[in-house]
Coordinates of C-alpha atoms (C1' of nucleotides) in Angstrom, one line a residue:
Chain A
M252 CA 0.0 0.0 0.0
S253 CA 1.2 3.4 -0.7
R254 CA 1.6 5.7 2.2
A255 CA -0.5 8.2 0.4
A256 CA -3.6 6.3 1.3
A257 CA -4.5 8.5 4.3
L258 CA -6.9 5.8 5.3
P259 CA -6.3 2.2 5.9
R260 CA -7.9 0.3 3.0
C261 CA -11.3 -1.2 3.6
R262 CA -11.0 -4.8 4.4
R263 CA -13.1 -6.7 2.0
G264 CA -14.7 -10.0 2.3
P265 CA -17.7 -11.4 4.1
Q266 CA -16.2 -11.3 7.5
W267 CA -16.2 -7.5 7.7
R268 CA -18.9 -5.0 7.7
W269 CA -18.2 -1.5 8.7
N270 CA -20.8 -0.2 11.0
S271 CA -21.1 1.5 14.3
T272 CA -20.7 -1.9 15.8
L273 CA -18.7 -4.6 14.2
H274 CA -20.8 -7.5 13.1
Y275 CA -19.5 -11.0 13.5
N276 CA -20.9 -13.4 11.0
G277 CA -19.0 -16.6 11.5
W278 CA -15.8 -16.1 9.6
F279 CA -13.6 -15.5 12.5
P280 CA -13.2 -17.8 15.5
P281 CA -15.8 -17.1 18.1
G282 CA -14.8 -14.9 20.9
Q283 CA -11.9 -13.3 19.0
E284 CA -11.9 -9.6 19.7
I285 CA -11.5 -7.5 16.6
R286 CA -10.7 -3.8 16.9
L287 CA -11.9 -1.0 14.7
S288 CA -9.3 1.2 13.1
L289 CA -8.7 4.6 14.5
E290 CA -10.0 6.3 11.4
Q291 CA -13.2 4.4 11.6
D292 CA -13.5 5.4 15.2
L293 CA -12.8 9.0 14.3
L294 CA -15.3 9.1 11.5
E295 CA -17.9 7.7 13.8
Q296 CA -17.1 10.3 16.5
R297 CA -17.2 13.2 14.1
L298 CA -20.4 12.0 12.5
K299 CA -22.0 11.8 16.0
R300 CA -20.7 15.3 16.7
I301 CA -22.5 16.5 13.6
G302 CA -25.7 15.2 15.3
D303 CA -24.8 17.2 18.4
L304 CA -24.2 20.3 16.4
K305 CA -27.6 19.9 14.7
A306 CA -29.2 19.4 18.1
L307 CA -27.9 22.7 19.2
G308 CA -29.4 24.3 16.1
F309 CA -26.1 24.7 14.2
R310 CA -25.8 23.7 10.5
P311 CA -22.8 21.4 10.3
Y312 CA -22.0 22.6 6.8
G313 CA -22.9 26.2 7.5
A314 CA -24.1 29.0 5.4
R315 CA -23.0 32.3 4.1
F316 CA -20.9 34.2 6.6
D317 CA -20.4 38.0 6.2
F318 CA -17.0 38.8 7.6
T319 CA -15.8 42.3 8.3
H320 CA -12.1 41.5 7.6
T321 CA -10.0 38.7 6.3
I322 CA -7.4 37.5 8.7
P323 CA -4.6 39.0 6.7
Q324 CA -6.5 42.3 6.7
I325 CA -6.8 42.2 10.5
L326 CA -3.1 41.4 10.9
S327 CA -2.0 44.2 8.6
E328 CA -4.4 46.7 10.0
Y329 CA -4.1 45.9 13.7
G330 CA -1.0 43.7 13.9
S331 CA 1.1 46.5 15.3
K332 CA -1.5 48.3 17.5
T333 CA -1.0 48.3 21.2
S334 CA -3.6 47.3 23.8
D335 CA -4.5 51.0 24.2
Q336 CA -4.8 51.6 20.5
L337 CA -7.4 48.8 20.4
A338 CA -9.7 50.9 22.6
P339 CA -12.5 51.8 22.2
R340 CA -13.2 48.3 21.1
V341 CA -12.6 47.2 17.6
D342 CA -15.4 44.8 16.6
V343 CA -14.7 42.1 13.9
R344 CA -16.3 39.1 12.3
V345 CA -13.7 36.7 11.0
C346 CA -13.7 33.2 9.7
G347 CA -11.2 30.4 9.0
R348 CA -10.1 26.9 9.6
I349 CA -9.1 25.9 13.2
Q350 CA -5.4 25.1 13.1
T351 CA -4.6 24.9 16.9
L352 CA -6.9 24.4 19.8
R353 CA -6.0 24.8 23.4
R354 CA -8.8 24.1 25.8
M355 CA -8.5 25.1 29.4
G356 CA -11.8 24.1 31.0
K357 CA -14.1 27.0 30.9
A358 CA -12.1 28.9 28.4
G359 CA -9.7 28.3 25.6
F360 CA -7.7 29.5 22.6
A361 CA -7.6 28.6 19.0
H362 CA -5.9 29.8 15.9
L363 CA -7.9 30.4 12.8
A364 CA -6.1 30.2 9.4
Q365 CA -7.3 32.1 6.4
N366 CA -5.4 33.0 3.2
G367 CA -2.1 31.7 4.6
E368 CA -2.1 33.6 7.8
R369 CA -3.5 32.9 11.3
L370 CA -5.2 34.8 14.0
Q371 CA -5.9 33.7 17.6
I372 CA -9.3 33.7 19.1
Y373 CA -10.2 33.4 22.8
V374 CA -13.5 31.8 23.9
K375 CA -14.4 32.4 27.5
K376 CA -17.5 30.8 29.0
D377 CA -18.7 34.1 30.6
A378 CA -18.4 35.9 27.3
V379 CA -20.5 33.7 25.0
S380 CA -24.0 32.2 25.1
G381 CA -24.4 28.7 26.5
R382 CA -25.2 27.4 23.0
D383 CA -22.1 29.0 21.6
F384 CA -19.9 27.6 24.4
A385 CA -21.4 24.1 23.7
L386 CA -20.4 24.6 20.0
Y387 CA -16.9 25.5 21.1
E388 CA -16.7 22.3 23.1
L389 CA -17.6 20.3 20.0
L390 CA -14.9 21.9 17.8
D391 CA -12.2 19.8 16.2
L392 CA -8.9 20.8 14.6
G393 CA -9.7 21.5 11.0
D394 CA -13.2 22.7 11.4
I395 CA -14.1 25.9 9.7
I396 CA -15.9 28.5 11.9
G397 CA -16.8 32.1 12.1
A398 CA -16.3 34.2 15.2
E399 CA -17.5 37.6 16.2
G400 CA -16.0 39.7 19.0
Y401 CA -13.5 42.5 19.7
L402 CA -9.7 42.6 19.4
F403 CA -7.5 42.6 22.3
R404 CA -3.9 41.6 23.3
T405 CA -3.3 38.7 25.6
R406 CA -0.9 38.7 28.5
T407 CA 1.8 37.5 26.2
G408 CA 0.9 40.2 23.7
E409 CA -0.7 38.3 20.9
L410 CA -3.4 40.0 18.9
T411 CA -6.6 38.0 19.6
V412 CA -10.3 38.1 19.0
H413 CA -12.3 38.1 22.3
V414 CA -15.2 36.0 21.0
E415 CA -18.8 36.9 21.8
R416 CA -20.5 34.8 19.1
L417 CA -19.5 31.7 17.3
E418 CA -20.8 30.2 14.0
H419 CA -20.1 26.8 12.6
L420 CA -19.3 26.8 8.9
A421 CA -17.9 23.3 8.0
K422 CA -17.1 20.1 9.8
T423 CA -13.9 18.1 9.2
L424 CA -14.4 14.3 9.4
L425 CA -10.7 13.3 9.1
S426 CA -7.7 14.2 11.2
M427 CA -5.4 17.0 10.2
P428 CA -1.7 16.5 9.5
E429 CA 0.7 16.9 12.4
K430 CA 0.9 20.5 13.6
W431 CA 4.6 20.8 14.2
H432 CA 6.2 19.0 11.2
G433 CA 3.3 19.6 8.8
L434 CA 2.7 17.1 6.0
E435 CA 6.1 15.6 5.0
D436 CA 5.1 12.6 2.9
V437 CA 5.9 13.7 -0.6
E438 CA 3.4 11.4 -2.3
M439 CA 0.6 12.5 -0.1
R440 CA 1.5 16.1 -0.6
Y441 CA 1.1 15.7 -4.4
R442 CA -2.0 13.5 -4.3
Q443 CA -3.8 15.5 -1.6
R444 CA -2.5 18.9 -2.4
Y445 CA -5.3 20.6 -0.3
L446 CA -3.7 19.0 2.8
D447 CA -0.3 20.1 1.7
L448 CA -1.7 23.7 1.4
I449 CA -3.4 23.5 4.8
A450 CA -0.4 22.1 6.6
N451 CA 2.6 23.8 4.9
P452 CA 2.3 27.6 4.5
E453 CA 5.3 27.8 2.2
V454 CA 3.5 25.8 -0.4
R455 CA 0.8 28.4 -0.7
R456 CA 3.6 31.0 -1.2
V457 CA 5.1 29.0 -4.1
F458 CA 1.8 29.0 -5.9
E459 CA 1.1 32.6 -5.2
T460 CA 4.5 33.4 -6.8
R461 CA 3.7 31.2 -9.7
G462 CA 0.4 33.1 -10.2
R463 CA 2.3 36.4 -10.1
I464 CA 4.8 35.2 -12.7
I465 CA 1.9 34.5 -15.1
S466 CA 0.1 37.7 -14.5
S467 CA 3.3 39.7 -14.9
L468 CA 4.0 38.1 -18.2
R469 CA 0.4 38.8 -19.3
R470 CA 0.6 42.4 -18.3
Q471 CA 4.0 43.0 -19.9
L472 CA 2.9 41.4 -23.2
E473 CA -0.4 43.3 -23.2
Q474 CA 1.4 46.5 -22.6
R475 CA 3.4 45.8 -25.7
G476 CA 0.3 45.2 -27.8
F477 CA 0.2 41.4 -27.8
L478 CA -3.2 39.7 -28.0
E479 CA -3.8 36.6 -25.9
V480 CA -5.4 33.8 -27.9
E481 CA -6.2 30.1 -27.5
T482 CA -5.4 27.6 -30.1
P483 CA -6.3 23.9 -30.3
M484 CA -5.1 21.5 -27.7
M485 CA -6.5 18.6 -29.8
Q486 CA -4.9 18.5 -33.1
P487 CA -5.1 16.2 -36.1
L488 CA -1.4 16.6 -36.8
Y489 CA 1.1 17.5 -34.0
G490 CA 4.0 19.7 -34.5
G491 CA 6.0 22.7 -33.4
A492 CA 8.4 20.7 -31.3
A493 CA 10.2 17.4 -31.3
A494 CA 8.4 15.1 -29.0
R495 CA 6.1 12.0 -28.8
P496 CA 2.4 12.9 -28.4
F497 CA -0.5 11.7 -26.4
I498 CA -3.3 10.3 -28.6
T499 CA -7.0 10.6 -28.0
H500 CA -10.2 10.0 -30.0
H501 CA -13.2 11.9 -30.9
N502 CA -16.3 9.6 -31.2
T503 CA -18.6 11.5 -33.4
L504 CA -16.0 12.4 -36.0
D505 CA -14.4 9.1 -35.5
V506 CA -10.9 10.5 -35.7
D507 CA -7.8 10.1 -33.6
L508 CA -6.4 13.4 -32.4
Y509 CA -3.2 14.4 -30.7
L510 CA -2.9 16.5 -27.6
R511 CA -0.7 19.3 -28.7
I512 CA 3.0 19.2 -28.1
A513 CA 3.2 22.9 -29.0
P514 CA 0.9 25.7 -30.2
E515 CA 3.4 27.1 -32.6
L516 CA 2.0 26.2 -36.0
Y517 CA -1.4 27.6 -35.1
L518 CA 0.0 30.8 -33.7
K519 CA 1.9 31.4 -36.9
R520 CA -1.2 30.9 -38.9
L521 CA -2.7 33.7 -36.8
V522 CA 0.3 35.9 -37.8
V523 CA -0.5 35.1 -41.4
G524 CA -4.0 36.3 -40.6
G525 CA -2.7 39.6 -39.5
L526 CA -2.6 39.1 -35.7
E527 CA 0.9 40.6 -35.6
R528 CA 1.5 40.2 -31.9
V529 CA -0.1 37.1 -30.3
Y530 CA 0.6 35.0 -27.3
E531 CA -0.8 32.0 -25.6
I532 CA -0.1 30.7 -22.0
N533 CA -1.4 27.2 -21.9
R534 CA -0.6 23.5 -21.5
N535 CA 1.5 21.4 -23.8
F536 CA 1.5 17.6 -23.5
R537 CA 4.5 15.5 -24.2
N538 CA 4.5 11.7 -23.9
E539 CA 8.0 11.5 -22.5
G540 CA 9.7 10.7 -19.3
I541 CA 9.0 12.2 -15.9
S542 CA 11.7 13.8 -13.9
T543 CA 12.4 16.7 -11.6
Q544 CA 12.4 18.9 -14.7
H545 CA 9.6 17.2 -16.8
N546 CA 5.9 16.7 -16.2
P547 CA 3.9 15.2 -19.1
E548 CA 1.7 18.3 -19.1
F549 CA 3.5 21.6 -18.6
T550 CA 2.7 25.2 -19.2
M551 CA 4.3 27.3 -21.9
L552 CA 4.1 30.9 -22.8
E553 CA 4.5 31.2 -26.5
F554 CA 4.5 34.5 -28.3
Y555 CA 5.0 35.8 -31.8
Q556 CA 5.9 39.2 -33.0
A557 CA 5.8 40.2 -36.7
Y558 CA 8.5 42.4 -38.3
T559 CA 11.3 41.6 -35.8
D560 CA 14.0 38.9 -35.7
Y561 CA 15.6 36.8 -33.1
R562 CA 17.9 39.7 -32.0
G563 CA 14.7 41.7 -31.2
L564 CA 13.4 38.9 -29.1
M565 CA 16.7 38.6 -27.2
D566 CA 16.2 42.2 -26.0
L567 CA 12.6 41.5 -25.2
S568 CA 13.4 38.3 -23.4
E569 CA 15.9 40.1 -21.2
E570 CA 13.3 42.7 -20.2
L571 CA 10.6 40.2 -19.7
L572 CA 12.6 38.0 -17.4
R573 CA 13.9 40.9 -15.4
Q574 CA 10.5 42.4 -14.8
T575 CA 8.9 39.0 -14.1
A576 CA 11.4 38.3 -11.4
L577 CA 10.8 41.7 -9.9
D578 CA 7.0 41.3 -10.0
A579 CA 6.9 37.7 -8.7
A580 CA 9.7 37.7 -6.2
G581 CA 10.4 41.4 -5.5
T582 CA 14.0 41.1 -6.6
T583 CA 15.9 40.1 -9.7
V584 CA 17.9 37.6 -7.7
A585 CA 16.6 34.1 -7.1
E586 CA 18.1 31.6 -4.6
F587 CA 18.2 28.2 -6.3
E588 CA 20.2 25.2 -5.1
G589 CA 22.7 27.3 -3.4
H590 CA 23.2 29.6 -6.4
R591 CA 22.2 33.3 -6.6
I592 CA 20.7 33.6 -10.0
D593 CA 20.4 37.2 -11.1
F594 CA 17.9 38.1 -13.8
A595 CA 19.1 41.7 -13.9
G596 CA 20.9 40.8 -17.2
V597 CA 21.3 38.0 -19.5
R598 CA 24.7 36.9 -21.0
R599 CA 24.7 36.0 -24.7
L600 CA 27.1 33.7 -26.5
S601 CA 26.7 31.5 -29.5
L602 CA 26.2 27.8 -29.3
R603 CA 29.7 27.1 -30.7
E604 CA 31.3 29.7 -28.4
A605 CA 29.7 27.9 -25.5
V606 CA 31.0 24.5 -26.6
I607 CA 34.5 26.0 -26.8
E608 CA 34.2 27.8 -23.5
Y609 CA 32.9 24.9 -21.5
W610 CA 35.0 22.2 -23.3
K611 CA 36.2 19.6 -20.8
D612 CA 38.0 17.1 -22.9
G613 CA 41.6 18.3 -23.5
P614 CA 42.6 21.3 -25.5
R615 CA 39.7 23.6 -26.6
P616 CA 38.5 23.1 -30.1
S617 CA 38.5 25.9 -32.7
M618 CA 35.6 27.3 -34.6
E619 CA 37.1 25.6 -37.7
Q620 CA 37.0 22.2 -35.9
L621 CA 33.4 22.7 -34.9
A622 CA 32.6 23.1 -38.6
D623 CA 34.7 20.1 -39.7
A624 CA 32.5 17.0 -40.2
E625 CA 35.4 14.6 -39.9
W626 CA 36.6 16.2 -36.6
L627 CA 33.0 16.0 -35.2
K628 CA 32.6 12.4 -36.2
W629 CA 35.3 11.4 -33.7
R630 CA 33.6 13.3 -30.9
S631 CA 29.9 12.5 -31.2
T632 CA 27.9 9.6 -32.4
K633 CA 25.2 11.8 -33.9
G634 CA 24.5 11.5 -37.6
T635 CA 25.1 15.0 -38.9
P636 CA 27.6 17.7 -38.0
G637 CA 24.9 20.0 -36.7
E638 CA 23.5 17.3 -34.4
A639 CA 27.0 16.6 -33.3
V640 CA 27.7 20.2 -32.3
L641 CA 24.4 20.4 -30.3
D642 CA 25.3 17.1 -28.7
L643 CA 28.6 18.6 -27.6
F644 CA 26.8 21.6 -26.2
E645 CA 24.4 19.5 -24.2
R646 CA 27.2 17.4 -22.8
Y647 CA 29.7 20.1 -21.9
A648 CA 27.9 23.4 -21.5
E649 CA 24.2 23.1 -20.7
A650 CA 24.6 22.2 -17.0
E651 CA 27.2 25.0 -16.5
L652 CA 24.8 27.7 -17.5
I653 CA 23.7 28.8 -14.1
Q654 CA 23.3 32.5 -14.6
P655 CA 20.7 33.5 -17.2
T656 CA 22.3 33.0 -20.6
I657 CA 21.1 33.3 -24.2
I658 CA 22.7 30.6 -26.5
Y659 CA 22.3 31.6 -30.1
D660 CA 22.7 30.2 -33.6
Y661 CA 21.7 26.5 -33.9
P662 CA 22.3 23.9 -36.5
V663 CA 19.6 23.7 -39.2
E664 CA 19.1 19.9 -38.7
T665 CA 17.7 20.4 -35.2
S666 CA 15.5 23.4 -36.1
P667 CA 13.0 22.7 -38.9
L668 CA 10.9 25.8 -38.4
S669 CA 13.7 28.5 -38.0
K670 CA 15.0 30.8 -40.7
S671 CA 18.6 30.2 -41.8
K672 CA 21.3 32.7 -41.2
P673 CA 21.8 34.5 -44.5
D674 CA 25.6 34.1 -44.5
E675 CA 25.6 30.5 -43.0
P676 CA 23.0 28.2 -44.4
G677 CA 23.9 25.3 -42.0
Y678 CA 22.8 27.5 -39.0
V679 CA 19.6 29.1 -38.1
E680 CA 18.6 32.3 -36.3
R681 CA 17.6 30.6 -33.1
F682 CA 18.4 31.0 -29.4
E683 CA 17.6 29.3 -26.2
I684 CA 17.6 30.8 -22.7
Y685 CA 19.3 28.8 -20.0
A686 CA 19.3 29.4 -16.2
A687 CA 20.1 27.1 -13.3
G688 CA 21.4 24.6 -15.9
M689 CA 18.0 24.3 -17.4
E690 CA 16.5 25.4 -20.7
I691 CA 13.7 27.8 -19.9
G692 CA 13.2 29.4 -23.3
N693 CA 13.5 28.8 -27.0
A694 CA 13.1 31.4 -29.8
Y695 CA 13.8 31.9 -33.4
T696 CA 13.3 34.0 -36.5
E697 CA 10.4 32.1 -38.1
L698 CA 10.9 30.5 -41.4
N699 CA 8.3 32.1 -43.7
D700 CA 9.4 30.9 -47.1
P701 CA 7.0 28.0 -48.0
Q702 CA 9.4 26.4 -50.4
E703 CA 12.1 26.3 -47.8
Q704 CA 9.6 25.1 -45.2
R705 CA 8.6 22.3 -47.6
R706 CA 12.2 21.2 -48.0
R707 CA 12.6 21.3 -44.2
F708 CA 9.6 19.1 -43.7
E709 CA 10.9 16.7 -46.3
M710 CA 14.3 16.6 -44.5
Q711 CA 12.4 15.8 -41.3
L712 CA 10.5 13.0 -43.0
R713 CA 13.7 11.5 -44.1
M714 CA 14.9 11.6 -40.5
R715 CA 11.6 10.0 -39.4
E716 CA 12.2 7.2 -42.0
K717 CA 15.6 6.6 -40.4
G718 CA 13.8 6.0 -37.1
D719 CA 13.7 9.4 -35.5
E720 CA 10.2 9.2 -33.9
E721 CA 10.3 12.8 -32.9
A722 CA 11.1 14.2 -36.3
H723 CA 8.5 16.6 -37.5
Q724 CA 5.6 15.6 -39.7
M725 CA 4.6 17.2 -43.0
D726 CA 1.9 19.8 -42.3
E727 CA 0.4 20.9 -45.6
D728 CA -2.3 23.1 -44.1
F729 CA 0.5 25.0 -42.4
L730 CA 2.4 25.2 -45.7
R731 CA -0.7 26.5 -47.4
A732 CA -0.9 29.3 -44.8
L733 CA 2.7 30.2 -45.5
C734 CA 1.9 30.3 -49.2
Y735 CA -0.4 33.3 -48.4
G736 CA 2.6 35.1 -47.0
M737 CA 3.6 35.5 -43.4
P738 CA 5.5 38.7 -42.5
P739 CA 9.0 38.3 -41.2
T740 CA 8.3 37.2 -37.7
S741 CA 10.1 35.9 -34.6
G742 CA 8.6 33.7 -31.9
E743 CA 9.5 32.4 -28.6
G744 CA 8.4 29.9 -26.0
I745 CA 9.2 30.2 -22.2
G746 CA 8.7 27.3 -19.9
I747 CA 6.5 28.7 -17.1
D748 CA 7.1 25.7 -14.8
R749 CA 10.8 25.9 -14.9
L750 CA 10.8 29.7 -14.5
A751 CA 8.6 29.2 -11.5
M752 CA 11.0 26.6 -10.1
I753 CA 13.9 29.1 -10.2
L754 CA 11.9 32.0 -8.9
T755 CA 10.6 29.9 -6.0
G756 CA 13.7 27.9 -5.3
S757 CA 11.9 24.7 -6.0
R758 CA 14.2 21.8 -7.0
S759 CA 11.4 19.7 -8.5
I760 CA 8.9 20.7 -11.2
R761 CA 6.3 18.8 -9.1
D762 CA 6.6 21.5 -6.4
V763 CA 5.4 24.1 -8.8
I764 CA 2.6 22.1 -10.4
L765 CA -0.4 21.8 -8.1
F766 CA -1.4 18.3 -9.2
P767 CA 1.6 16.6 -10.9
L768 CA 0.9 13.4 -12.8
L769 CA 1.2 10.3 -10.6
R770 CA 0.2 6.8 -11.0
P771 CA -3.5 6.5 -10.1
E772 CA -4.1 5.6 -6.5
E773 CA -5.8 2.3 -5.6
A774 CA -9.3 2.2 -4.2
I775 CA -9.7 4.3 -1.0
G776 CA -12.8 2.6 0.3
L777 CA -14.1 5.8 1.9
A778 CA -17.5 5.8 0.3
E779 CA -18.2 2.4 1.7
R780 CA -17.3 3.5 5.1
L781 CA -19.3 6.7 4.9
R782 CA -22.3 4.7 3.7
S783 CA -22.0 2.3 6.6
L784 CA -22.1 5.3 9.0
D785 CA -24.8 7.2 7.2
A786 CA -27.4 6.3 9.8
V787 CA -25.4 7.5 12.8
Chain B
rG96 C1' 13.8 1.7 -18.8
rG97 C1' 18.8 1.3 -15.5
rG98 C1' 21.0 2.5 -10.5
rC99 C1' 20.4 4.1 -5.4
rC100 C1' 17.0 5.3 -1.2
rG101 C1' 12.4 4.8 1.2
rG102 C1' 7.1 2.7 2.7
rU103 C1' 6.1 0.9 10.8
rA104 C1' -0.5 4.1 14.6
rG105 C1' -4.6 9.5 11.5
rC106 C1' 0.4 12.6 11.1
rU107 C1' 6.0 13.0 12.3
rC108 C1' 9.4 9.3 13.3
rA109 C1' 12.4 5.4 16.5
rG110 C1' 12.9 0.1 16.3
rG111 C1' 21.6 -2.8 17.4
rC112 C1' 23.2 -9.5 15.8
rG113 C1' 15.8 -12.6 14.0
rG114 C1' 12.8 -13.6 20.0
rU115 C1' 5.2 -11.5 21.0
rA116 C1' 5.7 -3.6 18.0
rG117 C1' 7.5 2.1 20.6
rA118 C1' 7.6 7.7 21.2
rG119 C1' 5.6 12.7 20.2
rC120 C1' 1.5 15.1 18.1
rA121 C1' -3.6 13.8 17.1
rU122 C1' -8.1 10.9 19.3
rC123 C1' -11.1 9.5 23.9
rU124 C1' -12.2 10.3 29.6
rG125 C1' -11.3 13.5 33.9
rC126 C1' -9.1 18.4 35.8
rC127 C1' -7.9 23.3 34.3
rU128 C1' -11.3 31.2 32.8
rU129 C1' -4.9 35.0 29.1
rU130 C1' -2.8 29.8 26.5
rU131 C1' 0.5 29.3 22.4
rA132 C1' 4.6 22.7 20.2
rA133 C1' -0.4 25.0 27.0
rG134 C1' -0.2 21.7 31.2
rC135 C1' -1.6 17.3 34.6
rA136 C1' -3.8 12.2 35.2
rG137 C1' -5.6 8.0 32.6
rA138 C1' -7.3 5.1 28.1
rG139 C1' -7.8 3.4 23.2
rG140 C1' -5.6 3.0 18.4
rG141 C1' -1.0 -1.4 14.1
rU142 C1' -2.9 -6.9 7.9
rC143 C1' 5.0 -3.1 10.1
rG144 C1' 3.3 -1.5 1.4
rC145 C1' 1.7 -6.6 -1.0
rG146 C1' 2.9 -11.8 -2.0
rG147 C1' 6.2 -15.8 -1.5
rG148 C1' 10.6 -18.1 0.9
rU149 C1' 14.3 -19.3 5.0
rU150 C1' 13.6 -20.2 10.3
rC151 C1' 11.1 -23.2 16.2
rG152 C1' 10.3 -17.8 15.5
rA153 C1' 10.6 -12.3 10.4
rG154 C1' 9.0 -5.2 11.1
rU155 C1' 14.2 -7.2 10.9
rC156 C1' 17.2 -12.1 6.4
rC157 C1' 16.2 -13.8 0.9
rC158 C1' 13.2 -13.5 -3.8
rG159 C1' 9.2 -11.3 -6.6
rC160 C1' 5.8 -7.3 -7.1
rC161 C1' 3.3 -2.4 -5.9
rC162 C1' 3.8 2.9 -4.7
rG163 C1' 7.0 7.1 -4.1
rG164 C1' 11.7 10.0 -4.1
rC165 C1' 16.6 11.0 -6.1
rU166 C1' 19.7 10.0 -10.2
rC167 C1' 21.2 8.4 -15.3
rA168 C1' 19.1 8.0 -20.2
rC169 C1' 15.2 10.8 -23.2
rC170 C1' 13.0 15.5 -23.2
rA171 C1' 11.5 21.6 -22.5

RNA sequence: GGGCCGGUAGCUCAGGCGGUAGAGCAUCUGCCUUUUAAGCAGAGGGUCGCGGGUUCGAGUCCCGCCCGGCUCACCA
């Protein structure tokens, strides 16, 4: 059993029947005592408590609650006020989830959590009605309640609500993670992210930062006149990247479709149609391995700007990254795996310069050697000189690119959609952005000559025939669009998940994706147990 | 897919060379009207991931499998 199953699995078979009492039906030796699991006991207790709440006239799953402040608002408004400054009394109505509970007989304290912050409340028997005090005595860690009262400071100085009325808003039936260590089990954190969010405040911060990254990019692109669009996720032909796709099926049309590996070819069709600055922030799906840097579905920003080239996008990228870091993290410097990664500026060097600079295998090669097919053959198993140079880059340089770096000018063989350099047909006007040793962006001057695009597709088809499963397919509809004329254009993709990793200091991509793909969990058996307790 | 590490109470974790499973938090009972990892006294709670094997005896040793993490390969 995986540790993620928060509940012990239901025991199946005729000898067991979950109920308020355990029924013995002849499968166990007579007289043998069989104990209920704790979770079962707990469920039963909590469901009984719901009955008690109802008897007091409370709704166990509550109703609308009109609060005067959120907890963060109270903390920012009154967090630094002294006792004297809280007089005359400040009345508040607040709500949140109970995160700590300290009962002391006829009084007690609790912390309510809301929006990632917590506020203490104090419930004293003399200060509330008998009904509300009875409710207080029925509260469990994790319940969601509303409280009305006035602010004061306790003897130890903590800002606290002196409660005069309580409201019950939602009951928790299962026990909360441990209060001191939080939820540590990685698998459970991913599968039951809501528990992770409840128990580990820093997780909320990560996803708040991720949200700010995306809104910052949207705002910056919109300020520059880019239009946000959405293009198909289900595509009859997949393209725009080198990757294996997921396949799905549409019943009525009776066609197989691919989940997109990139939106590129559709966005360029839009540029043909006159949407000169477009962008899309959305999911791509690649049927490849899973690692700390790869999730099968991941979020990309992809944008296209007509009438510029890859040099123009280098400048734009540098500005976008700097401002995104500032908006998301408040500083251009990110702490990642012991490195201080500074997005204030982006270094630029060509792919071949990077191979030379980071060469680790004897004397550094020369530019001439990197252009020499014979020389390359001895140093890489790849089939073409261009692929060999890229191979050398990935082996020697990629992991060394810790500070944000633009690597430019790529071999044509590995870039079927990019425009060639006018003076060097074996290379294309393409760059990738690296940081923390990861590729976080990829951009190029778009190939807009349909004849050349046709030849590139045919080159890819030949690679595919040689067994390269990821080589690009022929896309005639896209070729047709280019035949109507696409302005000189440059486009770029930025991996949002990886950028979020760097800006939040997360070592695994799963820590910046709320629900990363995991193998499905086995049956939990909760419905059956709830059913067995339904009459309680 | 390969290598390494892990899975023990609801949660966080101990369990030396194989000898009938422990702690803290949480839960339950009692006490406690400014506590804060509240406290005090007591109680309950375990198919030790699953299945085989070795053994008089397995949480512990061996084999297979499941789930997860890291890493390599692939990929962005």
